[in-house]
JSON list of C-alpha atoms in Angstrom, two decimals:
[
{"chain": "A", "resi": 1, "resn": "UNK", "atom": "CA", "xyz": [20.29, 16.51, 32.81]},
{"chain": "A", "resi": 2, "resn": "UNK", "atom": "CA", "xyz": [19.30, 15.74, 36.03]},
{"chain": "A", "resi": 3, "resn": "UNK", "atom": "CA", "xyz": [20.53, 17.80, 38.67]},
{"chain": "A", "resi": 4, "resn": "UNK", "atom": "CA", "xyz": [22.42, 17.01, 42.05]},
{"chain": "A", "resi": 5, "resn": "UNK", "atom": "CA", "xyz": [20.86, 14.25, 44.13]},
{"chain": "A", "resi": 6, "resn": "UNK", "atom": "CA", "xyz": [21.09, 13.87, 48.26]},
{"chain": "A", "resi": 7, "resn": "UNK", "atom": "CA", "xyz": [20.03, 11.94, 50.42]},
{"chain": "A", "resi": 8, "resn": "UNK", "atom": "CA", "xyz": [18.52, 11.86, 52.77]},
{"chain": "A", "resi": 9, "resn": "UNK", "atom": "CA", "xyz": [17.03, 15.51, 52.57]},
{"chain": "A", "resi": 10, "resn": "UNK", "atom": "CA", "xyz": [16.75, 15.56, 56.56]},
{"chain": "A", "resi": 11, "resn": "UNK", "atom": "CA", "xyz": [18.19, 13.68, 59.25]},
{"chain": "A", "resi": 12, "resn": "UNK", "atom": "CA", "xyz": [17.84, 13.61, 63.09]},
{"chain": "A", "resi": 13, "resn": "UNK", "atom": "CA", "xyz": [20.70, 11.50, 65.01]},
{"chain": "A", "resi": 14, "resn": "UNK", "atom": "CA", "xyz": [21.26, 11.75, 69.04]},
{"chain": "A", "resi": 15, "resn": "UNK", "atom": "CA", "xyz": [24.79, 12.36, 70.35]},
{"chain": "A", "resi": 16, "resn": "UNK", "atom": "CA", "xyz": [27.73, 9.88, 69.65]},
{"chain": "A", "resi": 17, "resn": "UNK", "atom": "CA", "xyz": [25.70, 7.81, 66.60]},
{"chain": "A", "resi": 18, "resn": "UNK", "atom": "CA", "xyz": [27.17, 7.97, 63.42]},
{"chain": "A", "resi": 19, "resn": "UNK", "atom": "CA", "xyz": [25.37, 8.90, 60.34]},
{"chain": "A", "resi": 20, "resn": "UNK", "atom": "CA", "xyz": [25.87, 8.64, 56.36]},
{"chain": "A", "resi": 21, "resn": "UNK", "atom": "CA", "xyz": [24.94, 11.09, 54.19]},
{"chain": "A", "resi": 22, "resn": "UNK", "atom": "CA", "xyz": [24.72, 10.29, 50.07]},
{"chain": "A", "resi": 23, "resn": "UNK", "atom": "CA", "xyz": [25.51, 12.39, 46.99]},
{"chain": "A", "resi": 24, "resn": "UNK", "atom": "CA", "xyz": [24.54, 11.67, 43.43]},
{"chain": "A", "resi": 25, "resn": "UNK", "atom": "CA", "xyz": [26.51, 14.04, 41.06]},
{"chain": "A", "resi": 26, "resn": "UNK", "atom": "CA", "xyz": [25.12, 15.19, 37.82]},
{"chain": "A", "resi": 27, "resn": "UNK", "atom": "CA", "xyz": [25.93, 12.75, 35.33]},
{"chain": "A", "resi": 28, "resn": "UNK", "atom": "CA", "xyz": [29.37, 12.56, 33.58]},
{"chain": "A", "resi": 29, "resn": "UNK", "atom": "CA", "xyz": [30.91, 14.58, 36.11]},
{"chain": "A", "resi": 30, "resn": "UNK", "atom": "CA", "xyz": [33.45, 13.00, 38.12]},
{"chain": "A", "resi": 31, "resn": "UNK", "atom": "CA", "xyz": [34.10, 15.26, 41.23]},
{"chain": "A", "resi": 32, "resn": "UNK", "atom": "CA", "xyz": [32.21, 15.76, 44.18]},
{"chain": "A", "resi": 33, "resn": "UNK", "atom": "CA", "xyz": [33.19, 18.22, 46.89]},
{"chain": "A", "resi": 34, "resn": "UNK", "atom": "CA", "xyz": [31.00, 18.40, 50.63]},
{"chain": "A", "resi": 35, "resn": "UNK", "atom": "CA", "xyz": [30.59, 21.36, 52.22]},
{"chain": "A", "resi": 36, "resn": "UNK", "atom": "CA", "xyz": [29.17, 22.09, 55.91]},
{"chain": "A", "resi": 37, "resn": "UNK", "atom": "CA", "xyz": [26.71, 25.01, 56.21]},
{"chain": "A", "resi": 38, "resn": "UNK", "atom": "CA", "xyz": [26.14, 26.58, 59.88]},
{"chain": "A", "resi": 39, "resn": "UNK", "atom": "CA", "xyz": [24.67, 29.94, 60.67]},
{"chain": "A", "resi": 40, "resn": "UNK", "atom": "CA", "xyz": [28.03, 30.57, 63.10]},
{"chain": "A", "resi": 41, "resn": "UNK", "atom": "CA", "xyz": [30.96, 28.78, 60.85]},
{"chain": "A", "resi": 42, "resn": "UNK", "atom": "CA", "xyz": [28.89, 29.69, 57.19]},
{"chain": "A", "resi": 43, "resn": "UNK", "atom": "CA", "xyz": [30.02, 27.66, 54.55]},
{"chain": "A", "resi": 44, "resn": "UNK", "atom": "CA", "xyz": [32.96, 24.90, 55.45]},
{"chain": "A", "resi": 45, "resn": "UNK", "atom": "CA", "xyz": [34.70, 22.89, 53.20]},
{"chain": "A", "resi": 46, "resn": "UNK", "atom": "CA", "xyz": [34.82, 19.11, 53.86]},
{"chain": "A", "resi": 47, "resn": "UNK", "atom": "CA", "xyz": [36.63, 17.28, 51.47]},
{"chain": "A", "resi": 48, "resn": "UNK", "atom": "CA", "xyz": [37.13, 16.76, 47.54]},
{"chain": "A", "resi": 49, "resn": "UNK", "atom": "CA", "xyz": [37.00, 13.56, 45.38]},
{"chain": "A", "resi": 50, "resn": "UNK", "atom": "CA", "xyz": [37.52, 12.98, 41.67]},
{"chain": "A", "resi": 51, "resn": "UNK", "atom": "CA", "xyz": [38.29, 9.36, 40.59]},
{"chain": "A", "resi": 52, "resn": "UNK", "atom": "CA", "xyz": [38.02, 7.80, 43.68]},
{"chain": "A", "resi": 53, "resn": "UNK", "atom": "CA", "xyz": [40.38, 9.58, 45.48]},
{"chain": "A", "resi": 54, "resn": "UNK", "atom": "CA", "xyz": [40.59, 12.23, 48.18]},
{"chain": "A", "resi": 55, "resn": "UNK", "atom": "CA", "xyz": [41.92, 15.23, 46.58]},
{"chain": "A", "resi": 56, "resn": "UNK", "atom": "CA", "xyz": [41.74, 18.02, 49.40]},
{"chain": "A", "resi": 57, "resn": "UNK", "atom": "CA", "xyz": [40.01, 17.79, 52.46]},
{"chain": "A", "resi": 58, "resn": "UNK", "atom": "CA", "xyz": [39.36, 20.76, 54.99]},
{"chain": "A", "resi": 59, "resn": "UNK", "atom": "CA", "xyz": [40.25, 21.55, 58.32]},
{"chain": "A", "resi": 60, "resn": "UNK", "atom": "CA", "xyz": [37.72, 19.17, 59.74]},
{"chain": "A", "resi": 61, "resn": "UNK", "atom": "CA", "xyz": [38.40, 16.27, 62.57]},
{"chain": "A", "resi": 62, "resn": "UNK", "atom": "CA", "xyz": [38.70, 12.76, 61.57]},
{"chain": "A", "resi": 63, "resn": "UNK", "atom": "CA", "xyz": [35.13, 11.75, 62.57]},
{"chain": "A", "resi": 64, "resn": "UNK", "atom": "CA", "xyz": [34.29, 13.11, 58.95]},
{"chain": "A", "resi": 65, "resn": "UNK", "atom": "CA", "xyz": [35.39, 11.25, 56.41]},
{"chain": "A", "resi": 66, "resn": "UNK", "atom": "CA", "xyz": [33.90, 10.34, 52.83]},
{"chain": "A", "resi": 67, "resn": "UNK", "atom": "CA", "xyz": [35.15, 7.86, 49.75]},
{"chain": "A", "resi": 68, "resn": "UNK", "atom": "CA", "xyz": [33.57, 7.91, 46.27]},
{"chain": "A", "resi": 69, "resn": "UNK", "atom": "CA", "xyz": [32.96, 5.07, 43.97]},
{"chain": "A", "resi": 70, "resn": "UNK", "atom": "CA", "xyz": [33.36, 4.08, 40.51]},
{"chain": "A", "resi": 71, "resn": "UNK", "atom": "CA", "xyz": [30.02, 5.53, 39.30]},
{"chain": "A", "resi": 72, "resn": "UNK", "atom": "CA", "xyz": [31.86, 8.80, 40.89]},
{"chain": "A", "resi": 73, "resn": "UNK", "atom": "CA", "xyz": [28.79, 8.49, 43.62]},
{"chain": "A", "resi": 74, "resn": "UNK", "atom": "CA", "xyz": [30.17, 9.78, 47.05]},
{"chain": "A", "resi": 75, "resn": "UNK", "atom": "CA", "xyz": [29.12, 9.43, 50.97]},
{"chain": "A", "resi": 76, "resn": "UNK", "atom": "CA", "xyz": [30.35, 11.32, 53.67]},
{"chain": "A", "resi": 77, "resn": "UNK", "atom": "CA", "xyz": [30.54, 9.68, 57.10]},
{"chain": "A", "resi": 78, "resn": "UNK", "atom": "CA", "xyz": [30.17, 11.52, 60.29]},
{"chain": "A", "resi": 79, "resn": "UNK", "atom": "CA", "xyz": [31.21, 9.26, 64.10]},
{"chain": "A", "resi": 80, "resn": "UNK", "atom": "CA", "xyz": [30.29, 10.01, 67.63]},
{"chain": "A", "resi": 81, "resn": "UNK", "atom": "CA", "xyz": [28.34, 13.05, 66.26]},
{"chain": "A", "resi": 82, "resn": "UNK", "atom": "CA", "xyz": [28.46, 15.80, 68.65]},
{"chain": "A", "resi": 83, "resn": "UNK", "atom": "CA", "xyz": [25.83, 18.75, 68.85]},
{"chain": "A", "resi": 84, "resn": "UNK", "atom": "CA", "xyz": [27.51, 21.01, 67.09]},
{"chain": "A", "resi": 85, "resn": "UNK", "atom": "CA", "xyz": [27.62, 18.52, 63.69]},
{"chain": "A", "resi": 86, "resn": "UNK", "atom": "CA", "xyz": [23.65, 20.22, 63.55]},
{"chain": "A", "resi": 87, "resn": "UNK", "atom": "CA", "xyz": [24.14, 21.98, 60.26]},
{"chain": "A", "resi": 88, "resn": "UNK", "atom": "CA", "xyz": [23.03, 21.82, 56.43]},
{"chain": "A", "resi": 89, "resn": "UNK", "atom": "CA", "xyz": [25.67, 19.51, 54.67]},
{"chain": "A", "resi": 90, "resn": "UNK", "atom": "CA", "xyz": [25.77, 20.30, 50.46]},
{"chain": "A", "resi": 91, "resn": "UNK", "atom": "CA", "xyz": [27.27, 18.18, 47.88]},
{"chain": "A", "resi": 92, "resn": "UNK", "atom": "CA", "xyz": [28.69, 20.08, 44.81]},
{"chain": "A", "resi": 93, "resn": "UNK", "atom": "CA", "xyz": [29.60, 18.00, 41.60]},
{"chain": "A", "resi": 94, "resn": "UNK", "atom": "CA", "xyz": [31.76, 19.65, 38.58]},
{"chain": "A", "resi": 95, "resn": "UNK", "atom": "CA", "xyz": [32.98, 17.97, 35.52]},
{"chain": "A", "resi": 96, "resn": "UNK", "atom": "CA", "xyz": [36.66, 17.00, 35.78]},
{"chain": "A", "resi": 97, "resn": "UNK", "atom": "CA", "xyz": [35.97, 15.70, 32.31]},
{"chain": "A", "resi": 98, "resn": "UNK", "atom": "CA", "xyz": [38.62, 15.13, 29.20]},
{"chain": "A", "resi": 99, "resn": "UNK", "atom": "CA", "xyz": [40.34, 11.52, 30.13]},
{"chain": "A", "resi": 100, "resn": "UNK", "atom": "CA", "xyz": [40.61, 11.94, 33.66]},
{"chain": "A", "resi": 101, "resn": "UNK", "atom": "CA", "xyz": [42.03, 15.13, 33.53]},
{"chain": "A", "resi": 102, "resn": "UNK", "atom": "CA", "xyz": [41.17, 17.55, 36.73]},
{"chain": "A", "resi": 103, "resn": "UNK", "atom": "CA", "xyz": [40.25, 21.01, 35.91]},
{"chain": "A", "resi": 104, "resn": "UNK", "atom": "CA", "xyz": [39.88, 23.23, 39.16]},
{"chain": "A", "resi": 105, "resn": "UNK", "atom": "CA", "xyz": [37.99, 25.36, 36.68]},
{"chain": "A", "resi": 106, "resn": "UNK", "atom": "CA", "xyz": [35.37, 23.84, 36.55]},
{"chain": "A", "resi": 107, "resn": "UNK", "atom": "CA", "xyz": [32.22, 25.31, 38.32]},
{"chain": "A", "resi": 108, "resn": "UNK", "atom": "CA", "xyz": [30.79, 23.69, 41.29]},
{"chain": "A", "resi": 109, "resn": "UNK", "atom": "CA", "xyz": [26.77, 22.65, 41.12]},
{"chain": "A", "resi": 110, "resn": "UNK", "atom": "CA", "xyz": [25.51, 21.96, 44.40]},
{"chain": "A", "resi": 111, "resn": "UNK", "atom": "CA", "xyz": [22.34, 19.53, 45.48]},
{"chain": "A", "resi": 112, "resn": "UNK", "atom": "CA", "xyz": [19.95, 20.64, 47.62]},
{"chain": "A", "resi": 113, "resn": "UNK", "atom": "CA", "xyz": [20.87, 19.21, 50.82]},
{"chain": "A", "resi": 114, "resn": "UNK", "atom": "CA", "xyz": [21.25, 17.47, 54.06]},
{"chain": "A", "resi": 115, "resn": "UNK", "atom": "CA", "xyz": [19.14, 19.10, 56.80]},
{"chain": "A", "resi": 116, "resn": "UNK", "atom": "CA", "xyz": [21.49, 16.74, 59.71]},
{"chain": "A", "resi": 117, "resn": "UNK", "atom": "CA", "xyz": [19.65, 17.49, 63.63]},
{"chain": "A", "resi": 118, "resn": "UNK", "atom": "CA", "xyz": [21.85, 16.18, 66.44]},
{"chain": "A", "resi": 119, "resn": "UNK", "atom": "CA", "xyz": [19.82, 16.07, 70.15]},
{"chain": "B", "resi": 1, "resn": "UNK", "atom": "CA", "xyz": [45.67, 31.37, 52.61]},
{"chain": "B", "resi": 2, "resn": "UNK", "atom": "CA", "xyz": [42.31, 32.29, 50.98]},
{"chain": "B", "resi": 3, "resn": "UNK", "atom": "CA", "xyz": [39.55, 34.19, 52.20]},
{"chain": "B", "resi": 4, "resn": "UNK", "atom": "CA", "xyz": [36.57, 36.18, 50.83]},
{"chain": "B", "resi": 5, "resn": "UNK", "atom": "CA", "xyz": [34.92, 39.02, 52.49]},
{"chain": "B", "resi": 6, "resn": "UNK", "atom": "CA", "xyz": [31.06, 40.25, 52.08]},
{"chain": "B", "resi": 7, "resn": "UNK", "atom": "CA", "xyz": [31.29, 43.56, 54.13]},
{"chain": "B", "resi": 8, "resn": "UNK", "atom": "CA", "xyz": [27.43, 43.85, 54.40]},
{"chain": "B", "resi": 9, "resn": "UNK", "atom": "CA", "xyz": [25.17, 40.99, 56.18]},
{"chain": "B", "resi": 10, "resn": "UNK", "atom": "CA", "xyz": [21.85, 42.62, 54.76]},
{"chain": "B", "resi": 11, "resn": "UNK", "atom": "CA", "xyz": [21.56, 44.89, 51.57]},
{"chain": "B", "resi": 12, "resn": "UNK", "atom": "CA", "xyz": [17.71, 45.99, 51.18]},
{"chain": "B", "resi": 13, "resn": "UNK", "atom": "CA", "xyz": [16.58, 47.68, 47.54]},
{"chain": "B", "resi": 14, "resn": "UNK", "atom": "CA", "xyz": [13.36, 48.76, 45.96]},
{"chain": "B", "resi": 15, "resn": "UNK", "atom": "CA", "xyz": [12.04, 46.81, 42.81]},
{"chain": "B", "resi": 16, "resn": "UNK", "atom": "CA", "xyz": [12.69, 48.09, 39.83]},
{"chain": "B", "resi": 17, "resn": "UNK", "atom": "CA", "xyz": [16.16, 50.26, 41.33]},
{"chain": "B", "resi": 18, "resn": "UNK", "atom": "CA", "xyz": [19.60, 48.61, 40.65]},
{"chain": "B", "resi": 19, "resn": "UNK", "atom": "CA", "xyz": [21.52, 46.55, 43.29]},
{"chain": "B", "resi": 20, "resn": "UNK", "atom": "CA", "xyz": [24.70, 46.06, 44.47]},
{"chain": "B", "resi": 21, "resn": "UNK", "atom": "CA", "xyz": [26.32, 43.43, 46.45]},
{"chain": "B", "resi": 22, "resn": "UNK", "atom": "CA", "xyz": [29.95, 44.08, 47.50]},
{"chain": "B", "resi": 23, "resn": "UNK", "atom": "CA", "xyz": [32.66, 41.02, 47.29]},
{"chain": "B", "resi": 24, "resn": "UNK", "atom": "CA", "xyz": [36.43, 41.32, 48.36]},
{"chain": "B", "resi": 25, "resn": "UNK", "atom": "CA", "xyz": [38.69, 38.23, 48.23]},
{"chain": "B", "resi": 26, "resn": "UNK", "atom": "CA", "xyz": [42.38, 37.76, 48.97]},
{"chain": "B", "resi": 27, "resn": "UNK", "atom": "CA", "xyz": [44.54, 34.82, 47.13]},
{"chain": "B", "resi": 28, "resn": "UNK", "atom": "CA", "xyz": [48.20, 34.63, 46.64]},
{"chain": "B", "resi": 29, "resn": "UNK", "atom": "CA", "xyz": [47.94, 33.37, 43.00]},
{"chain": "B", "resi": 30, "resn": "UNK", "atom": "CA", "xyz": [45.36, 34.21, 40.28]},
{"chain": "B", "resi": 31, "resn": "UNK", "atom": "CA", "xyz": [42.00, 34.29, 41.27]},
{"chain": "B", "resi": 32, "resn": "UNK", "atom": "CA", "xyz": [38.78, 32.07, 40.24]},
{"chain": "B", "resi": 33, "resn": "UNK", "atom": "CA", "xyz": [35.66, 33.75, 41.83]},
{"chain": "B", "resi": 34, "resn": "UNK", "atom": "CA", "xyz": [32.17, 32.75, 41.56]},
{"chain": "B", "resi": 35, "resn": "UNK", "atom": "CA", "xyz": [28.83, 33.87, 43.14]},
{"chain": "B", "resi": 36, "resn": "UNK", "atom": "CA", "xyz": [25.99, 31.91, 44.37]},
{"chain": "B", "resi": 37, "resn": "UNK", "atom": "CA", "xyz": [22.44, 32.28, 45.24]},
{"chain": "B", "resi": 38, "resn": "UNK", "atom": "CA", "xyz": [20.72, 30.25, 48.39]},
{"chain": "B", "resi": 39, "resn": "UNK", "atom": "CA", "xyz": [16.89, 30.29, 48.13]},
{"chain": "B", "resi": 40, "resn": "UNK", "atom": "CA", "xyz": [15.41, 29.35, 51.71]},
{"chain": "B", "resi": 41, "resn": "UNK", "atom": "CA", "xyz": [16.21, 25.22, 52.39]},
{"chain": "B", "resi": 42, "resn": "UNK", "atom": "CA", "xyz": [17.58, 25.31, 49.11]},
{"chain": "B", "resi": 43, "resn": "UNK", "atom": "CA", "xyz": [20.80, 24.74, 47.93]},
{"chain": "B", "resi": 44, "resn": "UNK", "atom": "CA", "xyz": [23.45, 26.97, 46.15]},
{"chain": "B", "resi": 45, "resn": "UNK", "atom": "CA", "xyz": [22.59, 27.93, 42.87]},
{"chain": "B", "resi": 46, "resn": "UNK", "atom": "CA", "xyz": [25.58, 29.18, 40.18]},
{"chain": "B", "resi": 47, "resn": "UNK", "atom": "CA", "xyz": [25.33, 32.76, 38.95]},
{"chain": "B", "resi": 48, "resn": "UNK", "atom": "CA", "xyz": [28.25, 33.46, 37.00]},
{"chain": "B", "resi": 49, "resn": "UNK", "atom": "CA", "xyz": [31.99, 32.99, 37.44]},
{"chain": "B", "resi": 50, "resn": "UNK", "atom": "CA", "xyz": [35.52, 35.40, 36.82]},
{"chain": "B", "resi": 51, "resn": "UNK", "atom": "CA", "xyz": [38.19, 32.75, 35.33]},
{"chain": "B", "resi": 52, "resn": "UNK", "atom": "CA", "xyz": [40.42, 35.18, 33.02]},
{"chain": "B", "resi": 53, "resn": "UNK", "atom": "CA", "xyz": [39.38, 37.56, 30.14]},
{"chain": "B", "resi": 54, "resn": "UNK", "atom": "CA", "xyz": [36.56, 40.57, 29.88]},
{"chain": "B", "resi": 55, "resn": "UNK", "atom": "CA", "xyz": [36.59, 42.36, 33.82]},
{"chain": "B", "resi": 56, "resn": "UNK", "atom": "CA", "xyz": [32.34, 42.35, 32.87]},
{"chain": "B", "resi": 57, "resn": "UNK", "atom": "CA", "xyz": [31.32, 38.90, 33.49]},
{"chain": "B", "resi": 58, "resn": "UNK", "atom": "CA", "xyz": [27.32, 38.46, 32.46]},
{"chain": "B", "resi": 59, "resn": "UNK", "atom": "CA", "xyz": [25.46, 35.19, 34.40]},
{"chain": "B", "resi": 60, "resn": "UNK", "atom": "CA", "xyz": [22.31, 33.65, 35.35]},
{"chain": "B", "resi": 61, "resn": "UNK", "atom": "CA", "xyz": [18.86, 36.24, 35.56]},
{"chain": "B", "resi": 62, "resn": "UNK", "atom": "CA", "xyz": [20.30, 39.18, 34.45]},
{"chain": "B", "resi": 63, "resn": "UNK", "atom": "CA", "xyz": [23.36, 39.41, 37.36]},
{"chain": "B", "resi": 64, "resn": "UNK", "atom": "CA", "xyz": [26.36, 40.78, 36.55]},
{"chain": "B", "resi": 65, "resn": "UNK", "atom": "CA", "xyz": [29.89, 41.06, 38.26]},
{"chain": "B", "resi": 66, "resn": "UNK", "atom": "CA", "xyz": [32.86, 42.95, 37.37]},
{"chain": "B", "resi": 67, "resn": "UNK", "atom": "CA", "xyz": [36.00, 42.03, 38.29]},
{"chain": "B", "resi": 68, "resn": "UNK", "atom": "CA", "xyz": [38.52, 44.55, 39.59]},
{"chain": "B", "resi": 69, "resn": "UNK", "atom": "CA", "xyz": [41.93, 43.17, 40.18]},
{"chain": "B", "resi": 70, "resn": "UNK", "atom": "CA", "xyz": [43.32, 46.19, 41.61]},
{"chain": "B", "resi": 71, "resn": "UNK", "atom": "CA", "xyz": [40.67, 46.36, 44.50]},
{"chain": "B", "resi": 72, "resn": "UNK", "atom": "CA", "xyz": [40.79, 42.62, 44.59]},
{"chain": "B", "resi": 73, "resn": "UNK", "atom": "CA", "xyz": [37.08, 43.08, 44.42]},
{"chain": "B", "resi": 74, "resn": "UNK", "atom": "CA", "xyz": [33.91, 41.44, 42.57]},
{"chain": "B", "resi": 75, "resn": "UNK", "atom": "CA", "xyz": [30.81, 43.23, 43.58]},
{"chain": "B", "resi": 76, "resn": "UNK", "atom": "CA", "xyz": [27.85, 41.46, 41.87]},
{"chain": "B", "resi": 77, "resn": "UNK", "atom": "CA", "xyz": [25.16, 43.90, 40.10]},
{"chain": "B", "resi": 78, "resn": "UNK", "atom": "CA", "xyz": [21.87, 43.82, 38.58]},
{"chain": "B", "resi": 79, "resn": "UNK", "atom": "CA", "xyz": [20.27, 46.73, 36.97]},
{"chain": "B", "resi": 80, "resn": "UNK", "atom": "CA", "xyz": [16.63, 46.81, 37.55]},
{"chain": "B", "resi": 81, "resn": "UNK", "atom": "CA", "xyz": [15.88, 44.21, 40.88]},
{"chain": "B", "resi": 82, "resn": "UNK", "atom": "CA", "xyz": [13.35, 42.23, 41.54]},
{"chain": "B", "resi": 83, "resn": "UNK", "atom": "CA", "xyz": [11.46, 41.17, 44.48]},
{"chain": "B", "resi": 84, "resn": "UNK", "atom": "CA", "xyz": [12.06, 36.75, 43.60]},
{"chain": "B", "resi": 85, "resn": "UNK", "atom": "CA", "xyz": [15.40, 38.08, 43.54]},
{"chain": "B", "resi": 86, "resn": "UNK", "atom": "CA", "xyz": [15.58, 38.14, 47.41]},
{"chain": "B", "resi": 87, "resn": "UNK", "atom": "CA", "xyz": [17.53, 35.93, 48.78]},
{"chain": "B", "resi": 88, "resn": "UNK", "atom": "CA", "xyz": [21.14, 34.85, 50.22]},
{"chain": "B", "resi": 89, "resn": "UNK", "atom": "CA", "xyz": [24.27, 35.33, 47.74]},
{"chain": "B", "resi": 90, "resn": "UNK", "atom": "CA", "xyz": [27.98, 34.06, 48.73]},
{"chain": "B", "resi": 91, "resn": "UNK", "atom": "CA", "xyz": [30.47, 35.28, 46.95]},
{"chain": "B", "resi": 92, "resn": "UNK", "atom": "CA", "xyz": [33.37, 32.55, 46.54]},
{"chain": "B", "resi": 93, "resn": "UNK", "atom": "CA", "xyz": [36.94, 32.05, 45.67]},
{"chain": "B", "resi": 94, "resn": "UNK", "atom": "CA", "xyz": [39.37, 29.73, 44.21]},
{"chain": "B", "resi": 95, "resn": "UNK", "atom": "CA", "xyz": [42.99, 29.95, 44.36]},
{"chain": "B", "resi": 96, "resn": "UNK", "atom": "CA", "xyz": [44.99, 28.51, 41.61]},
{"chain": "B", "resi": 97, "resn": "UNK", "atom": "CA", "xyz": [48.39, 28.43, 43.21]},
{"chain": "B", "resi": 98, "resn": "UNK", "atom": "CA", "xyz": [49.20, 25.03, 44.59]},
{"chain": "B", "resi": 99, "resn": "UNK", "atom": "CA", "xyz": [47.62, 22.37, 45.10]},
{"chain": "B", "resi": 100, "resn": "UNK", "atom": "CA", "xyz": [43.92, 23.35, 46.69]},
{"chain": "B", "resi": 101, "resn": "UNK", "atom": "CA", "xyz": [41.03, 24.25, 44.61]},
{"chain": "B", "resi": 102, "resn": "UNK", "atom": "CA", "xyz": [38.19, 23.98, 47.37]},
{"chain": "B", "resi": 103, "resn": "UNK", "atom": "CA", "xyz": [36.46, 26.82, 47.02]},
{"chain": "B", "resi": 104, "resn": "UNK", "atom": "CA", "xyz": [36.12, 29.29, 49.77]},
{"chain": "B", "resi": 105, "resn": "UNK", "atom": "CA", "xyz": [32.66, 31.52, 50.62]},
{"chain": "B", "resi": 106, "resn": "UNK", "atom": "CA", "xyz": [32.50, 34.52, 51.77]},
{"chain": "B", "resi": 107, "resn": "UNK", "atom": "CA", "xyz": [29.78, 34.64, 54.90]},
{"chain": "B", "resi": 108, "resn": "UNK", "atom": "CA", "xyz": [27.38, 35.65, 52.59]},
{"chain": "B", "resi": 109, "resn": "UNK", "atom": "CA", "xyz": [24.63, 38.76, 52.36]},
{"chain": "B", "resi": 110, "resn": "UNK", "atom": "CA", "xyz": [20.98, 39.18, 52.75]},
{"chain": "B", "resi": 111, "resn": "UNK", "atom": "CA", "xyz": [19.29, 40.87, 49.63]},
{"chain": "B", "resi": 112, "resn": "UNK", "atom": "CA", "xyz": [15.57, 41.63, 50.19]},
{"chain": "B", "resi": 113, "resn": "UNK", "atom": "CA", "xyz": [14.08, 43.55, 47.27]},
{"chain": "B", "resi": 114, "resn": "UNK", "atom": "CA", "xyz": [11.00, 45.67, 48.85]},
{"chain": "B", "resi": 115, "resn": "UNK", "atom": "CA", "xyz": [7.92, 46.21, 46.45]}
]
């Protein structure tokens, strides 16, 4: 199976533009969770989706947001970035298989990246 | 609230001796944990996960982890290291109580494996 897909790998914005950032999960899983990576902050959570809807989101301000669609594909969208948006954003996909059912068991498999530069 | 800490920022080991990186979490329910590995403008890779059963959990290249409830800890392990096995590991845990099953990280440690 093909692994998790983002894109684009890197990204350089200027202050208050708004970007969109894409995540492919591995196929026949259904959730998709995005993550912000900084060497201060470490590893943030963003948000969660499974099904199309937001499941949990993190302690983030409402310039992030994200949506997934039917083929359980997912964007995040950042507005008015600021400087300090500059970070490494991952996608993780897990199964959430078994007629719809959502398992927070289920082990996270993350993509490989968005490299996101904001001058 | 859940949190995860990695006490040590750097852990350095000679091939061939065993390593040792240290994990302590705190949830309010049961406890899912995980650990990662992050390979330089890479992403995270799974190593092996605690959900319930045998305190010896076996993963991905030979890492190990054993769970220890009553130090809330899971220090991941490897017997004989390697220097490809340098690299950045997050420890990570998920809370089953309520509602939330983001996972938090811990801040994550520095292996480098000296030849």
């Amino acid at each position: 199976k093909a692994g998790v897909t983002q894109t684009p790998r890197y990204l350089i914005k200027t202050r208050g533009q708004q970007v969109t950032l894409s995540c492919s999960p591995i196929s026949g899983h259904r959730s998709v969770s995005w993550y912000q990576q900084t060497p201060g902050q470490g590893l943030q959570f963003l948000f969660e989706y499974f099904s199309e809807t937001q499941r949990n989101k993190g302690n983030f301000p409402g310039r992030f947001s994200g949506r997934q669609f039917s083929n359980s594909r997912s964007e995040m969208n950042v507005s008015t970035l600021e400087l300090g948006d500059s970070a490494l954003y991952l996608c993780a996909s897990s199964g959430g298989t078994g007629a719809g059912v959502y398992f927070g068991t289920d082990t996270q498999y993350f993509g490989p990246g968005t490299r996101l530069t904001v001058l | 609230a859940q949190s995860v800490a990695q006490p040590e920022d750097q852990v350095n080991v000679a091939e061939g001796n065993p390593l040792t990186v240290k994990c302590t979490y705190s949830v309010s329910g049961n406890p899912y944990l995980f650990w990662y590995v992050q390979y330089p403008n890479r992403g995270l890779q799974f190593l092996l996960k605690y959900i319930t059963g045998d305190n010896l959990v076996k993963g991905s290249y030979g890492f190990e982890a054993e769970f220890n409830k009553s130090q809330t800890s899971f220090h991941l392990k490897k017997p004989s290291a390697l220097v490809s096995d340098s690299a950045l590991y997050f420890c990570a845990v998920r809370d089953m109580r309520g509602s939330a099953r983001q996972l938090t990280f811990g801040s994550g440690t520095q292996l480098t494996v000296l030849p």
